[in-house]
Amino acid sequence: MHCRVLILGGGISGIALASTLGDDVEVVELFERTGGLCETVSENGFTFDAAGPHIMFSKNKAVLKLMVDALGANVHQKRRENKIWFKGRMVRYPFENDLAALSPEDNFECIHGYLANPRQGETPTNLAEWSYVTFGKGISEKYFIPYNQKIWNYDPEKLGLEFVSRIPKPPLEDVLRSSIGIPTEGYLHQLFFSYPIEGGFEAIVDAFRARVRGRVRTGWRVAKVERDGAGWRVTSDRGEQISCDTLVSTIPIHELLAVWPEAPEAARAAAAELHYNSLINVVIGSAEPRAHDYTAVYVPDPDILFHRVSFPQAFSERCAPEGSSIAMAEITANEGDGVWELADEALLARITADLARVGLVDAAKVSYRRVVRFRYGYPVYDLEYRRHVTALREAVAATGLKLLGRFAQFDYINSDVCVERALAMGAELGRG
Ligand SMILES: Cc1cc2nc3c(=O)[nH]c(=O)nc-3n(C[C@H](O)[C@H](O)[C@H](O)COP(=O)(O)OP(=O)(O)OC[C@H]3O[C@@H](n4cnc5c(N)ncnc54)[C@H](O)[C@@H]3O)c2cc1C
């Protein structure tokens, strides 16, 4: 079996690329369905994005339009209503835009630390320092640092500054207004977002898949990658072989290196230094309607295992049966940290109790429970990330094998950037 372009992995990167490449293209995907991190689970009338809540937004308006248009009539717009649960209070997100919701003491410590910040003007070298310089002691120690410690499962002093451009930074006037109780909206960038009406976020992958003219093989585990003359040969765990002129890998780089015996040593050495987080998501359905309009609630409290809870009905009312509600709690974990090893039953019991403590679930009304795990969730941007990822990409590029997507390129990107890069690669391969 031979094709011009073979794509490893059927997440949004692989499927979007295949959709641009005519019929001489094959995609091979480990699982029985395509979707990858954009997977949506529909079970017992409940629908949720398995890796965590996904919304459609992008700085690239052309790509966003392409994704929205791909859904035809199956898309609507929603407004974000995010909160932070802090000492039993619901504070509007971002934290510094709702300081008046804190107790007077906490509010004072936050606004005082923000205005009389002895570290202002310093040049930060890590995420923790950046927080002290940007927000001052109160906001940093009450919210920003504990929250980031939880979501990254990593010491914020060892995290770099590459993703701080994503973090909302409000003007001084807004923080002052928020402290004395004048409402401000803050982070407007994702205030409105698009989402499929039916089928969850995976509907976007399905929409691109409908445009693929080549073959998509599912249940096909890549077990070996090797050179084949000027091209490549890929073998599945059942011994099936496909050779190709051009090989594009969208599977996680650590998985690729494990099945590519001739991979450059420099790539292996660099990948060994790149850290990623795994995800455990605990989904709880309840036999009672939703009592609030929150999209998601962020929880910096270190005593509570999850860092965020989201509510799929805020994305589409069709995500739960009439009269029911659904909540998804996200936990960042790593193999060996004890949390990743927790059995599903232990997690369900702990998370149900934590959700009840935050006031978001009534344990007596639980009607559906599910735990999902993803080994590859977030690439961690530690202080050495850029050096290692550059060495990795250069070593792989020198072989001619092409990398595309979040964990293939080891880049903290969302699906819009995956599509943007897939289109660019499609144009390049189309020319070749
Ligand atoms: C918690 C969370 C929230 C997010 N929120 C958003 C959001 O709001 N909006 C947004 O746009 N994006 C969001 N993202 C990002 C988005 O999910 C990713 O950028 C995107 O899904 C990555 O797609 P990909 O195709 O590059 O990789 P993947 O989806 O990881 O695809 C790789 C594929 O390779 C397959 N594979 C692995 N090993 C093998 C093998 N040996 N053989 C064959 N196949 C294999 C996998 O099964 C998978 O299908 C979020 C991600 C997370 C984790």
PDB file of N, CA, C and O and ligand atoms in Angstrom, residues 9-14 28-31 35-38 51-55 57 201 220-222 250-252 279 308 330 377-378 405-406 413-416 418, ligand 1:
ATOM      1  N   GLY A   9      -2.219  10.068  13.085  1.00  0.00           N
ATOM      2  CA  GLY A   9      -3.044  10.738  14.085  1.00  0.00           C
ATOM      3  C   GLY A   9      -4.254  11.410  13.466  1.00  0.00           C
ATOM      4  O   GLY A   9      -4.132  12.163  12.502  1.00  0.00           O
ATOM      5  N   GLY A  10      -5.429  11.118  14.023  1.00  0.00           N
ATOM      6  CA  GLY A  10      -6.691  11.662  13.494  1.00  0.00           C
ATOM      7  C   GLY A  10      -7.344  12.648  14.433  1.00  0.00           C
ATOM      8  O   GLY A  10      -8.554  12.641  14.610  1.00  0.00           O
ATOM      9  N   GLY A  11      -6.541  13.521  15.058  1.00  0.00           N
ATOM     10  CA  GLY A  11      -7.103  14.664  15.794  1.00  0.00           C
ATOM     11  C   GLY A  11      -7.409  15.773  14.794  1.00  0.00           C
ATOM     12  O   GLY A  11      -7.372  15.562  13.570  1.00  0.00           O
ATOM     13  N   ILE A  12      -7.680  16.963  15.298  1.00  0.00           N
ATOM     14  CA  ILE A  12      -8.077  18.040  14.375  1.00  0.00           C
ATOM     15  C   ILE A  12      -6.945  18.412  13.429  1.00  0.00           C
ATOM     16  O   ILE A  12      -7.187  18.739  12.264  1.00  0.00           O
ATOM     17  N   SER A  13      -5.677  18.294  13.882  1.00  0.00           N
ATOM     18  CA  SER A  13      -4.555  18.652  12.999  1.00  0.00           C
ATOM     19  C   SER A  13      -4.509  17.721  11.798  1.00  0.00           C
ATOM     20  O   SER A  13      -4.433  18.159  10.638  1.00  0.00           O
ATOM     21  N   GLY A  14      -4.538  16.405  12.078  1.00  0.00           N
ATOM     22  CA  GLY A  14      -4.425  15.428  11.001  1.00  0.00           C
ATOM     23  C   GLY A  14      -5.605  15.485  10.059  1.00  0.00           C
ATOM     24  O   GLY A  14      -5.442  15.425   8.831  1.00  0.00           O
ATOM     25  N   VAL A  28      -3.985   7.623   9.667  1.00  0.00           N
ATOM     26  CA  VAL A  28      -4.143   6.454  10.544  1.00  0.00           C
ATOM     27  C   VAL A  28      -4.303   6.938  11.979  1.00  0.00           C
ATOM     28  O   VAL A  28      -3.559   7.785  12.454  1.00  0.00           O
ATOM     29  N   GLU A  29      -5.316   6.407  12.648  1.00  0.00           N
ATOM     30  CA  GLU A  29      -5.665   6.857  14.002  1.00  0.00           C
ATOM     31  C   GLU A  29      -5.795   5.650  14.930  1.00  0.00           C
ATOM     32  O   GLU A  29      -6.446   4.670  14.604  1.00  0.00           O
ATOM     33  N   LEU A  30      -5.186   5.789  16.079  1.00  0.00           N
ATOM     34  CA  LEU A  30      -5.179   4.733  17.089  1.00  0.00           C
ATOM     35  C   LEU A  30      -6.588   4.287  17.522  1.00  0.00           C
ATOM     36  O   LEU A  30      -6.886   3.096  17.583  1.00  0.00           O
ATOM     37  N   PHE A  31      -7.431   5.259  17.830  1.00  0.00           N
ATOM     38  CA  PHE A  31      -8.749   4.905  18.372  1.00  0.00           C
ATOM     39  C   PHE A  31      -9.756   4.621  17.259  1.00  0.00           C
ATOM     40  O   PHE A  31      -9.488   4.890  16.090  1.00  0.00           O
ATOM     41  N   GLY A  35     -10.773  12.536  16.382  1.00  0.00           N
ATOM     42  CA  GLY A  35     -11.115  13.619  17.316  1.00  0.00           C
ATOM     43  C   GLY A  35      -9.960  13.988  18.230  1.00  0.00           C
ATOM     44  O   GLY A  35      -9.751  15.151  18.536  1.00  0.00           O
ATOM     45  N   GLY A  36      -9.227  12.971  18.737  1.00  0.00           N
ATOM     46  CA  GLY A  36      -8.109  13.261  19.637  1.00  0.00           C
ATOM     47  C   GLY A  36      -8.556  14.086  20.825  1.00  0.00           C
ATOM     48  O   GLY A  36      -9.581  13.785  21.453  1.00  0.00           O
ATOM     49  N   LEU A  37      -7.833  15.151  21.126  1.00  0.00           N
ATOM     50  CA  LEU A  37      -8.164  16.000  22.280  1.00  0.00           C
ATOM     51  C   LEU A  37      -9.489  16.745  22.081  1.00  0.00           C
ATOM     52  O   LEU A  37     -10.029  17.306  23.031  1.00  0.00           O
ATOM     53  N   CYS A  38     -10.002  16.768  20.860  1.00  0.00           N
ATOM     54  CA  CYS A  38     -11.308  17.402  20.612  1.00  0.00           C
ATOM     55  C   CYS A  38     -12.459  16.398  20.768  1.00  0.00           C
ATOM     56  O   CYS A  38     -13.602  16.699  20.402  1.00  0.00           O
ATOM     57  N   ALA A  51     -11.684  16.002  26.985  1.00  0.00           N
ATOM     58  CA  ALA A  51     -10.400  16.492  27.521  1.00  0.00           C
ATOM     59  C   ALA A  51     -10.581  17.725  28.392  1.00  0.00           C
ATOM     60  O   ALA A  51      -9.656  18.129  29.096  1.00  0.00           O
ATOM     61  N   GLY A  52     -11.774  18.303  28.360  1.00  0.00           N
ATOM     62  CA  GLY A  52     -12.010  19.552  29.088  1.00  0.00           C
ATOM     63  C   GLY A  52     -12.826  20.460  28.200  1.00  0.00           C
ATOM     64  O   GLY A  52     -12.961  20.199  27.002  1.00  0.00           O
ATOM     65  N   PRO A  53     -13.387  21.522  28.770  1.00  0.00           N
ATOM     66  CA  PRO A  53     -14.284  22.368  27.974  1.00  0.00           C
ATOM     67  C   PRO A  53     -13.539  23.021  26.815  1.00  0.00           C
ATOM     68  O   PRO A  53     -12.451  23.554  26.983  1.00  0.00           O
ATOM     69  N   HIS A  54     -14.120  22.959  25.624  1.00  0.00           N
ATOM     70  CA  HIS A  54     -13.524  23.556  24.428  1.00  0.00           C
ATOM     71  C   HIS A  54     -14.462  24.621  23.871  1.00  0.00           C
ATOM     72  O   HIS A  54     -15.666  24.371  23.745  1.00  0.00           O
ATOM     73  N   ILE A  55     -13.924  25.761  23.529  1.00  0.00           N
ATOM     74  CA  ILE A  55     -14.734  26.781  22.866  1.00  0.00           C
ATOM     75  C   ILE A  55     -14.031  27.204  21.585  1.00  0.00           C
ATOM     76  O   ILE A  55     -12.826  27.015  21.441  1.00  0.00           O
ATOM     77  N   PHE A  57     -12.671  30.072  19.428  1.00  0.00           N
ATOM     78  CA  PHE A  57     -12.270  31.472  19.369  1.00  0.00           C
ATOM     79  C   PHE A  57     -10.918  31.514  18.686  1.00  0.00           C
ATOM     80  O   PHE A  57     -10.216  30.499  18.635  1.00  0.00           O
ATOM     81  N   PHE A 201     -17.706  19.666  20.761  1.00  0.00           N
ATOM     82  CA  PHE A 201     -16.632  20.261  19.964  1.00  0.00           C
ATOM     83  C   PHE A 201     -16.166  19.334  18.840  1.00  0.00           C
ATOM     84  O   PHE A 201     -15.693  19.775  17.805  1.00  0.00           O
ATOM     85  N   TRP A 220      -6.021   1.921  14.266  1.00  0.00           N
ATOM     86  CA  TRP A 220      -4.766   1.608  13.580  1.00  0.00           C
ATOM     87  C   TRP A 220      -3.624   2.242  14.386  1.00  0.00           C
ATOM     88  O   TRP A 220      -3.393   3.437  14.324  1.00  0.00           O
ATOM     89  N   ARG A 221      -2.958   1.405  15.175  1.00  0.00           N
ATOM     90  CA  ARG A 221      -1.879   1.915  16.034  1.00  0.00           C
ATOM     91  C   ARG A 221      -0.549   1.912  15.294  1.00  0.00           C
ATOM     92  O   ARG A 221      -0.117   0.862  14.804  1.00  0.00           O
ATOM     93  N   VAL A 222       0.086   3.058  15.207  1.00  0.00           N
ATOM     94  CA  VAL A 222       1.423   3.138  14.607  1.00  0.00           C
ATOM     95  C   VAL A 222       2.398   2.420  15.541  1.00  0.00           C
ATOM     96  O   VAL A 222       2.529   2.784  16.708  1.00  0.00           O
ATOM     97  N   THR A 250       1.189  13.779  13.603  1.00  0.00           N
ATOM     98  CA  THR A 250       0.486  14.639  14.566  1.00  0.00           C
ATOM     99  C   THR A 250       0.369  13.923  15.915  1.00  0.00           C
ATOM    100  O   THR A 250      -0.262  14.430  16.823  1.00  0.00           O
ATOM    101  N   ILE A 251       0.933  12.723  16.021  1.00  0.00           N
ATOM    102  CA  ILE A 251       0.839  12.003  17.306  1.00  0.00           C
ATOM    103  C   ILE A 251       1.859  12.615  18.283  1.00  0.00           C
ATOM    104  O   ILE A 251       2.837  13.238  17.855  1.00  0.00           O
ATOM    105  N   PRO A 252       1.642  12.475  19.578  1.00  0.00           N
ATOM    106  CA  PRO A 252       2.586  13.084  20.523  1.00  0.00           C
ATOM    107  C   PRO A 252       4.026  12.669  20.222  1.00  0.00           C
ATOM    108  O   PRO A 252       4.294  11.491  19.928  1.00  0.00           O
ATOM    109  N   LEU A 279      -4.201  14.634  32.224  1.00  0.00           N
ATOM    110  CA  LEU A 279      -5.471  15.187  32.719  1.00  0.00           C
ATOM    111  C   LEU A 279      -6.375  14.076  33.197  1.00  0.00           C
ATOM    112  O   LEU A 279      -6.455  13.022  32.578  1.00  0.00           O
ATOM    113  N   ARG A 308     -10.579  23.390  38.036  1.00  0.00           N
ATOM    114  CA  ARG A 308     -11.665  24.064  37.314  1.00  0.00           C
ATOM    115  C   ARG A 308     -12.842  23.117  37.200  1.00  0.00           C
ATOM    116  O   ARG A 308     -12.668  21.909  37.064  1.00  0.00           O
ATOM    117  N   GLU A 330     -11.852  19.240  36.421  1.00  0.00           N
ATOM    118  CA  GLU A 330     -10.575  18.921  35.755  1.00  0.00           C
ATOM    119  C   GLU A 330      -9.443  18.884  36.778  1.00  0.00           C
ATOM    120  O   GLU A 330      -9.304  19.792  37.597  1.00  0.00           O
ATOM    121  N   GLY A 377      -1.971  16.247  28.043  1.00  0.00           N
ATOM    122  CA  GLY A 377      -2.944  17.327  28.232  1.00  0.00           C
ATOM    123  C   GLY A 377      -2.355  18.692  27.939  1.00  0.00           C
ATOM    124  O   GLY A 377      -2.788  19.398  27.036  1.00  0.00           O
ATOM    125  N   TYR A 378      -1.342  19.064  28.713  1.00  0.00           N
ATOM    126  CA  TYR A 378      -0.694  20.377  28.545  1.00  0.00           C
ATOM    127  C   TYR A 378       0.820  20.202  28.391  1.00  0.00           C
ATOM    128  O   TYR A 378       1.446  19.584  29.261  1.00  0.00           O
ATOM    129  N   GLY A 405       0.890  19.936  14.998  1.00  0.00           N
ATOM    130  CA  GLY A 405      -0.102  19.815  16.068  1.00  0.00           C
ATOM    131  C   GLY A 405       0.459  19.987  17.464  1.00  0.00           C
ATOM    132  O   GLY A 405       1.658  20.147  17.673  1.00  0.00           O
ATOM    133  N   ARG A 406      -0.447  19.927  18.433  1.00  0.00           N
ATOM    134  CA  ARG A 406      -0.140  20.309  19.814  1.00  0.00           C
ATOM    135  C   ARG A 406       0.980  19.483  20.442  1.00  0.00           C
ATOM    136  O   ARG A 406       1.942  20.010  20.956  1.00  0.00           O
ATOM    137  N   ILE A 413      -0.879  24.995  21.917  1.00  0.00           N
ATOM    138  CA  ILE A 413      -1.741  25.666  20.937  1.00  0.00           C
ATOM    139  C   ILE A 413      -3.151  25.098  21.019  1.00  0.00           C
ATOM    140  O   ILE A 413      -3.356  23.959  21.424  1.00  0.00           O
ATOM    141  N   ASN A 414      -4.094  25.924  20.602  1.00  0.00           N
ATOM    142  CA  ASN A 414      -5.482  25.494  20.558  1.00  0.00           C
ATOM    143  C   ASN A 414      -5.844  25.013  19.157  1.00  0.00           C
ATOM    144  O   ASN A 414      -5.035  25.092  18.230  1.00  0.00           O
ATOM    145  N   SER A 415      -7.080  24.548  19.026  1.00  0.00           N
ATOM    146  CA  SER A 415      -7.458  23.922  17.757  1.00  0.00           C
ATOM    147  C   SER A 415      -7.406  24.913  16.592  1.00  0.00           C
ATOM    148  O   SER A 415      -7.138  24.518  15.462  1.00  0.00           O
ATOM    149  N   ASP A 416      -7.640  26.189  16.869  1.00  0.00           N
ATOM    150  CA  ASP A 416      -7.598  27.166  15.768  1.00  0.00           C
ATOM    151  C   ASP A 416      -6.190  27.246  15.165  1.00  0.00           C
ATOM    152  O   ASP A 416      -6.031  27.310  13.948  1.00  0.00           O
ATOM    153  N   CYS A 418      -4.001  24.819  15.342  1.00  0.00           N
ATOM    154  CA  CYS A 418      -3.809  23.535  14.653  1.00  0.00           C
ATOM    155  C   CYS A 418      -4.343  23.633  13.222  1.00  0.00           C
ATOM    156  O   CYS A 418      -3.680  23.204  12.266  1.00  0.00           O
TER     157      CYS A 418
HETATM  158  C1  LIG B   1      -8.181  21.037  28.869  1.00  0.00           C
HETATM  159  C2  LIG B   1      -8.061  21.509  27.454  1.00  0.00           C
HETATM  160  C3  LIG B   1      -8.846  22.564  27.031  1.00  0.00           C
HETATM  161  C4  LIG B   1      -8.739  23.023  25.727  1.00  0.00           C
HETATM  162  N1  LIG B   1      -9.557  24.043  25.344  1.00  0.00           N
HETATM  163  C5  LIG B   1      -9.549  24.434  24.058  1.00  0.00           C
HETATM  164  C6  LIG B   1     -10.470  25.423  23.606  1.00  0.00           C
HETATM  165  O1  LIG B   1     -11.260  25.949  24.384  1.00  0.00           O
HETATM  166  N2  LIG B   1     -10.457  25.755  22.297  1.00  0.00           N
HETATM  167  C7  LIG B   1      -9.588  25.198  21.413  1.00  0.00           C
HETATM  168  O2  LIG B   1      -9.628  25.524  20.221  1.00  0.00           O
HETATM  169  N3  LIG B   1      -8.677  24.257  21.805  1.00  0.00           N
HETATM  170  C8  LIG B   1      -8.647  23.876  23.103  1.00  0.00           C
HETATM  171  N4  LIG B   1      -7.746  22.917  23.527  1.00  0.00           N
HETATM  172  C9  LIG B   1      -6.679  22.478  22.620  1.00  0.00           C
HETATM  173  C10 LIG B   1      -7.097  21.435  21.604  1.00  0.00           C
HETATM  174  O3  LIG B   1      -7.722  20.334  22.225  1.00  0.00           O
HETATM  175  C11 LIG B   1      -5.847  20.950  20.873  1.00  0.00           C
HETATM  176  O4  LIG B   1      -5.069  22.028  20.413  1.00  0.00           O
HETATM  177  C12 LIG B   1      -6.162  20.068  19.663  1.00  0.00           C
HETATM  178  O5  LIG B   1      -7.222  19.178  19.920  1.00  0.00           O
HETATM  179  C13 LIG B   1      -4.893  19.289  19.304  1.00  0.00           C
HETATM  180  O6  LIG B   1      -5.150  18.515  18.154  1.00  0.00           O
HETATM  181  P1  LIG B   1      -4.013  17.660  17.462  1.00  0.00           P
HETATM  182  O7  LIG B   1      -4.644  17.012  16.312  1.00  0.00           O
HETATM  183  O8  LIG B   1      -2.804  18.496  17.258  1.00  0.00           O
HETATM  184  O9  LIG B   1      -3.579  16.581  18.561  1.00  0.00           O
HETATM  185  P2  LIG B   1      -4.447  15.349  19.179  1.00  0.00           P
HETATM  186  O10 LIG B   1      -5.856  15.763  19.325  1.00  0.00           O
HETATM  187  O11 LIG B   1      -3.671  14.930  20.392  1.00  0.00           O
HETATM  188  O12 LIG B   1      -4.348  14.252  18.062  1.00  0.00           O
HETATM  189  C14 LIG B   1      -3.338  13.290  17.991  1.00  0.00           C
HETATM  190  C15 LIG B   1      -3.975  11.979  17.575  1.00  0.00           C
HETATM  191  O13 LIG B   1      -2.946  10.978  17.469  1.00  0.00           O
HETATM  192  C16 LIG B   1      -3.497   9.760  17.893  1.00  0.00           C
HETATM  193  N5  LIG B   1      -2.421   8.828  18.225  1.00  0.00           N
HETATM  194  C17 LIG B   1      -1.603   8.837  19.306  1.00  0.00           C
HETATM  195  N6  LIG B   1      -0.749   7.798  19.272  1.00  0.00           N
HETATM  196  C18 LIG B   1      -1.019   7.123  18.129  1.00  0.00           C
HETATM  197  C19 LIG B   1      -0.468   5.952  17.537  1.00  0.00           C
HETATM  198  N7  LIG B   1       0.546   5.278  18.075  1.00  0.00           N
HETATM  199  N8  LIG B   1      -1.009   5.519  16.360  1.00  0.00           N
HETATM  200  C20 LIG B   1      -2.017   6.212  15.756  1.00  0.00           C
HETATM  201  N9  LIG B   1      -2.569   7.322  16.285  1.00  0.00           N
HETATM  202  C21 LIG B   1      -2.079   7.777  17.464  1.00  0.00           C
HETATM  203  C22 LIG B   1      -4.352  10.162  19.076  1.00  0.00           C
HETATM  204  O14 LIG B   1      -5.308   9.169  19.401  1.00  0.00           O
HETATM  205  C23 LIG B   1      -4.990  11.470  18.591  1.00  0.00           C
HETATM  206  O15 LIG B   1      -6.226  11.252  17.968  1.00  0.00           O
HETATM  207  C24 LIG B   1      -7.818  22.430  24.830  1.00  0.00           C
HETATM  208  C25 LIG B   1      -7.036  21.367  25.259  1.00  0.00           C
HETATM  209  C26 LIG B   1      -7.143  20.906  26.547  1.00  0.00           C
HETATM  210  C27 LIG B   1      -6.290  19.761  26.987  1.00  0.00           C
END
